[in-house]
C-alpha atoms as a PDB file:
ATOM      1  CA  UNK A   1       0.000   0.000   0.000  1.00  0.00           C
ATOM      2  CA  UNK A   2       1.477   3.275  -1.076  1.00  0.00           C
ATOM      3  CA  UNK A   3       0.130   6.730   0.131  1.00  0.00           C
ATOM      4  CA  UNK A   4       1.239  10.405  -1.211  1.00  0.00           C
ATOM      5  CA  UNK A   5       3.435  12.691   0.646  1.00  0.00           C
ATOM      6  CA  UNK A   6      -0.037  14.671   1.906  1.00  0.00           C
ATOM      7  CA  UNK A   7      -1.065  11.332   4.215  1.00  0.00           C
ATOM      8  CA  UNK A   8       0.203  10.674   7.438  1.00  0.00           C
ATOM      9  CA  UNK A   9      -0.301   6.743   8.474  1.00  0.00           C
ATOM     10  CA  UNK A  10      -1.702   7.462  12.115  1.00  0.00           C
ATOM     11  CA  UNK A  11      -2.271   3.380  12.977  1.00  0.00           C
ATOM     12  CA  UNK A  12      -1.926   0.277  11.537  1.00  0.00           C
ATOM     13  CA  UNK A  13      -3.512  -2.605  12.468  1.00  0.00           C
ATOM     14  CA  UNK A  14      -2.944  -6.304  11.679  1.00  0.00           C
ATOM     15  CA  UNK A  15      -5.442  -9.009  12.993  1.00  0.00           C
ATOM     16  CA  UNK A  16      -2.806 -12.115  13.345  1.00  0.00           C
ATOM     17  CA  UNK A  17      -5.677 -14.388  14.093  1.00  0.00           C
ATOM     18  CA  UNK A  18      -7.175 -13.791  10.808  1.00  0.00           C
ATOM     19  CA  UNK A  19      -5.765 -16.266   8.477  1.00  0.00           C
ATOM     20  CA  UNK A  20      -5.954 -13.705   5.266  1.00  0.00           C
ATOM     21  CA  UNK A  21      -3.129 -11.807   3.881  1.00  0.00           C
ATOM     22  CA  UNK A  22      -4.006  -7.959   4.850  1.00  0.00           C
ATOM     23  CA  UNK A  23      -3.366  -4.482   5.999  1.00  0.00           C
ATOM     24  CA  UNK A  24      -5.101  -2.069   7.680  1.00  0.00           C
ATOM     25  CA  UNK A  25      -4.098   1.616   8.266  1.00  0.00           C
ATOM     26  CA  UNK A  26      -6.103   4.467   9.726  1.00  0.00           C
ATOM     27  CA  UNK A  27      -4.805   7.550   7.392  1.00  0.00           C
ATOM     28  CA  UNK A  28      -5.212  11.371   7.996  1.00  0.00           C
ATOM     29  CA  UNK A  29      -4.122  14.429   5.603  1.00  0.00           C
ATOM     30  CA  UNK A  30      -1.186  16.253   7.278  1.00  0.00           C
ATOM     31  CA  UNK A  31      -3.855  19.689   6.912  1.00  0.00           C
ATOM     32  CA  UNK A  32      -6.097  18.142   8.762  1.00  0.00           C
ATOM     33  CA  UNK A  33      -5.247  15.182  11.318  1.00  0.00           C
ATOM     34  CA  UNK A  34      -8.683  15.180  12.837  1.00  0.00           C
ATOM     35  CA  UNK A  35     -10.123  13.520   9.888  1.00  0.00           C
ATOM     36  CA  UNK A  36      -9.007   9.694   9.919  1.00  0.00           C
ATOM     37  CA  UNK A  37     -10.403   7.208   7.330  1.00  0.00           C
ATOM     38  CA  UNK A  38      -9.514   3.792   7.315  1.00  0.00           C
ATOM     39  CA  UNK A  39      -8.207   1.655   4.512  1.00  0.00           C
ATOM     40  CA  UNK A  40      -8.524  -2.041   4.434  1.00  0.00           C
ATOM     41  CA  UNK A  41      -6.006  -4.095   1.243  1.00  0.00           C
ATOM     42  CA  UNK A  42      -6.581  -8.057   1.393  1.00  0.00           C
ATOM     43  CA  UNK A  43      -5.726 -10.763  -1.125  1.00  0.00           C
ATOM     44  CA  UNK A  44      -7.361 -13.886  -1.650  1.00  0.00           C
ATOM     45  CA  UNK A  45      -4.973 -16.577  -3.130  1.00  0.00           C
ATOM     46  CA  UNK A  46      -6.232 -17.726  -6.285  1.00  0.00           C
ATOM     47  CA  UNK A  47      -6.574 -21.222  -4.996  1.00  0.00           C
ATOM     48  CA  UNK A  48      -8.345 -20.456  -1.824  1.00  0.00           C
ATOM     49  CA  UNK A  49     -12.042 -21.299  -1.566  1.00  0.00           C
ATOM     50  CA  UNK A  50     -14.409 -18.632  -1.616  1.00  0.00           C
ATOM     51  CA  UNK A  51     -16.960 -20.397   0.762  1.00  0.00           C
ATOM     52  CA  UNK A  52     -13.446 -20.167   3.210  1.00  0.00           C
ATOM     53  CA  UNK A  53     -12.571 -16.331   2.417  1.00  0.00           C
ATOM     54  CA  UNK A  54     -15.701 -14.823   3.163  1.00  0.00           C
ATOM     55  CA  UNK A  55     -16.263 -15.648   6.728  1.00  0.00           C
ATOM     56  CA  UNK A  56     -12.402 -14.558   6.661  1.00  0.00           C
ATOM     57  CA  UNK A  57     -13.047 -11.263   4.826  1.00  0.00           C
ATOM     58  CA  UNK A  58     -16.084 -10.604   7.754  1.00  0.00           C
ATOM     59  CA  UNK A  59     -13.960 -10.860  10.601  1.00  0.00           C
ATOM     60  CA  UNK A  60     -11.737  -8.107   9.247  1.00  0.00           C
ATOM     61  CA  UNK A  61     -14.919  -5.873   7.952  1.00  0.00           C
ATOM     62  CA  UNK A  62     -15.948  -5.973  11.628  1.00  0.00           C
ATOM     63  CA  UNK A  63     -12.536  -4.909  12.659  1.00  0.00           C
ATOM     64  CA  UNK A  64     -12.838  -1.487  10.872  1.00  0.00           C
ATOM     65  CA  UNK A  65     -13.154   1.167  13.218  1.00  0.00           C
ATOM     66  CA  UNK A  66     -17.030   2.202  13.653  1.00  0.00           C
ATOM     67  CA  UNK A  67     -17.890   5.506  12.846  1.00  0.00           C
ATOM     68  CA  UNK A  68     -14.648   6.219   9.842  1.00  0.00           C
ATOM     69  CA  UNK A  69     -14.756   6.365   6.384  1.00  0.00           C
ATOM     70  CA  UNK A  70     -14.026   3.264   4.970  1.00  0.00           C
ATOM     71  CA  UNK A  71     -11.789   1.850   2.132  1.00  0.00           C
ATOM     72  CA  UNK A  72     -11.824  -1.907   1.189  1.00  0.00           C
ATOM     73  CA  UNK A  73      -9.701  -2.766  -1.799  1.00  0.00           C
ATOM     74  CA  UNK A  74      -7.388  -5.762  -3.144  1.00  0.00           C
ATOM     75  CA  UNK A  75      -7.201  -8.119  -5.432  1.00  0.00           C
ATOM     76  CA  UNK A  76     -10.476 -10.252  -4.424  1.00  0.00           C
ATOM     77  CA  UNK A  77      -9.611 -13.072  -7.300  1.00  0.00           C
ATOM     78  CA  UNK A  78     -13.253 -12.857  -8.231  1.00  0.00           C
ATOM     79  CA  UNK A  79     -15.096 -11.992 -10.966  1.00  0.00           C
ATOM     80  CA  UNK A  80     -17.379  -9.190  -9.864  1.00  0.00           C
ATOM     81  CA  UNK A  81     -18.797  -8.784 -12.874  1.00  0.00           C
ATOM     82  CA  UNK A  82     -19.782 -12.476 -13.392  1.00  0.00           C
ATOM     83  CA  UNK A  83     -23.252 -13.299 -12.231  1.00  0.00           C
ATOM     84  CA  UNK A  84     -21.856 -16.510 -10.630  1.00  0.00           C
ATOM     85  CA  UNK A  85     -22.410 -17.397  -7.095  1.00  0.00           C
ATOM     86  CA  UNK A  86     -19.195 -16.084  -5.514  1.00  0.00           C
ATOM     87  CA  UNK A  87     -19.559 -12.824  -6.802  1.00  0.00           C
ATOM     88  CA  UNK A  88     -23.258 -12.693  -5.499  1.00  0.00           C
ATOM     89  CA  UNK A  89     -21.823 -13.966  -2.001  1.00  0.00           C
ATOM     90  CA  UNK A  90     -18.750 -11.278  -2.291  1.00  0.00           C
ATOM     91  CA  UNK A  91     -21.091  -8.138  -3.702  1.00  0.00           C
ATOM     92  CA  UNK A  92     -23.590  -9.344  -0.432  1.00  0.00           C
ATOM     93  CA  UNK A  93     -21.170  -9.427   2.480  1.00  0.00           C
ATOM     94  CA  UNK A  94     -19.390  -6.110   1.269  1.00  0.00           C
ATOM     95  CA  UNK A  95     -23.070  -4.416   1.024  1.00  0.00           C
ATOM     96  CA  UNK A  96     -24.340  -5.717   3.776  1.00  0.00           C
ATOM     97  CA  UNK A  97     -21.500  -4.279   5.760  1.00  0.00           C
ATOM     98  CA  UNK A  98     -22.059  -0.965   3.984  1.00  0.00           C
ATOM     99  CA  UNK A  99     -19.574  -0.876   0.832  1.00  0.00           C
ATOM    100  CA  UNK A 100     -20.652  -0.225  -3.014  1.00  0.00           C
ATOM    101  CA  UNK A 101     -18.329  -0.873  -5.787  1.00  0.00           C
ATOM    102  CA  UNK A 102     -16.323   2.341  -7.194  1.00  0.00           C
ATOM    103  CA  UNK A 103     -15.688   1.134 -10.724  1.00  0.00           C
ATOM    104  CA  UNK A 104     -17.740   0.505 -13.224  1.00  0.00           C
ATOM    105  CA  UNK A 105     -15.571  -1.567 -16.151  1.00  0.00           C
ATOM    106  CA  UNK A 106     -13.263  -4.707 -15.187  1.00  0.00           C
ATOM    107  CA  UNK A 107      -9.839  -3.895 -14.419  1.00  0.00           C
ATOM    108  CA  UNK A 108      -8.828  -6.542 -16.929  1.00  0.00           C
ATOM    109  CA  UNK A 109      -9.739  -8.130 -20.156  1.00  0.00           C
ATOM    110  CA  UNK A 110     -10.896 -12.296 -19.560  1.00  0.00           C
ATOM    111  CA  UNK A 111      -8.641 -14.230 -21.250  1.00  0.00           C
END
């Protein structure tokens, strides 16, 4: 995770019980270090299950820090864009815990 010279990275948090590859920072603009938002970065290994990265993926969610802004980003190794069951399951959990995609074309051609 990279940030420009205009953020200052006020806490970072790892959950070590989490078995997920992550990293969690609470960031503020030097002008202004009252406002903190929180930025979660997680990878899911192509060969790891879906049905066991979710209920991985949750236990962080919860871990963000109530009341900031909120960031989640990564490389998911899903297909949001396919209608197939794990994207349903990973569009759900991050809605349901109050995120909405920010793009709106694939990062990458299929293949």
């Amino acid at each position: 995770m990279y940030t420009n010279y205009n953020m200052v990275i006020c806490q970072e948090r790892t959950a070590h019980t989490i078995p997920i590859e992550h990293q969690m920072v609470i960031l503020s603009p030097k002008e202004d270090l009252q406002f903190q938002i929180a930025v979660l970065s997680v990878y899911k290994h192509p060969r790891t299950p879906t049905h066991v990265f979710l209920p991985r993926l949750e236990q962080l969610l919860v871990k963000l820090p109530q009341g900031l802004p909120a960031i989640v980003t990564g490389d998911f190794n899903i297909d949001t864009y396919d209608n197939n069951r794990n994207a349903q399951q990973l569009n759900c959990l991050l809605r349901y815990h109050g995120f909405q995609p920010c793009f709106q074309t694939p990062d990458r051609k299929s293949t």
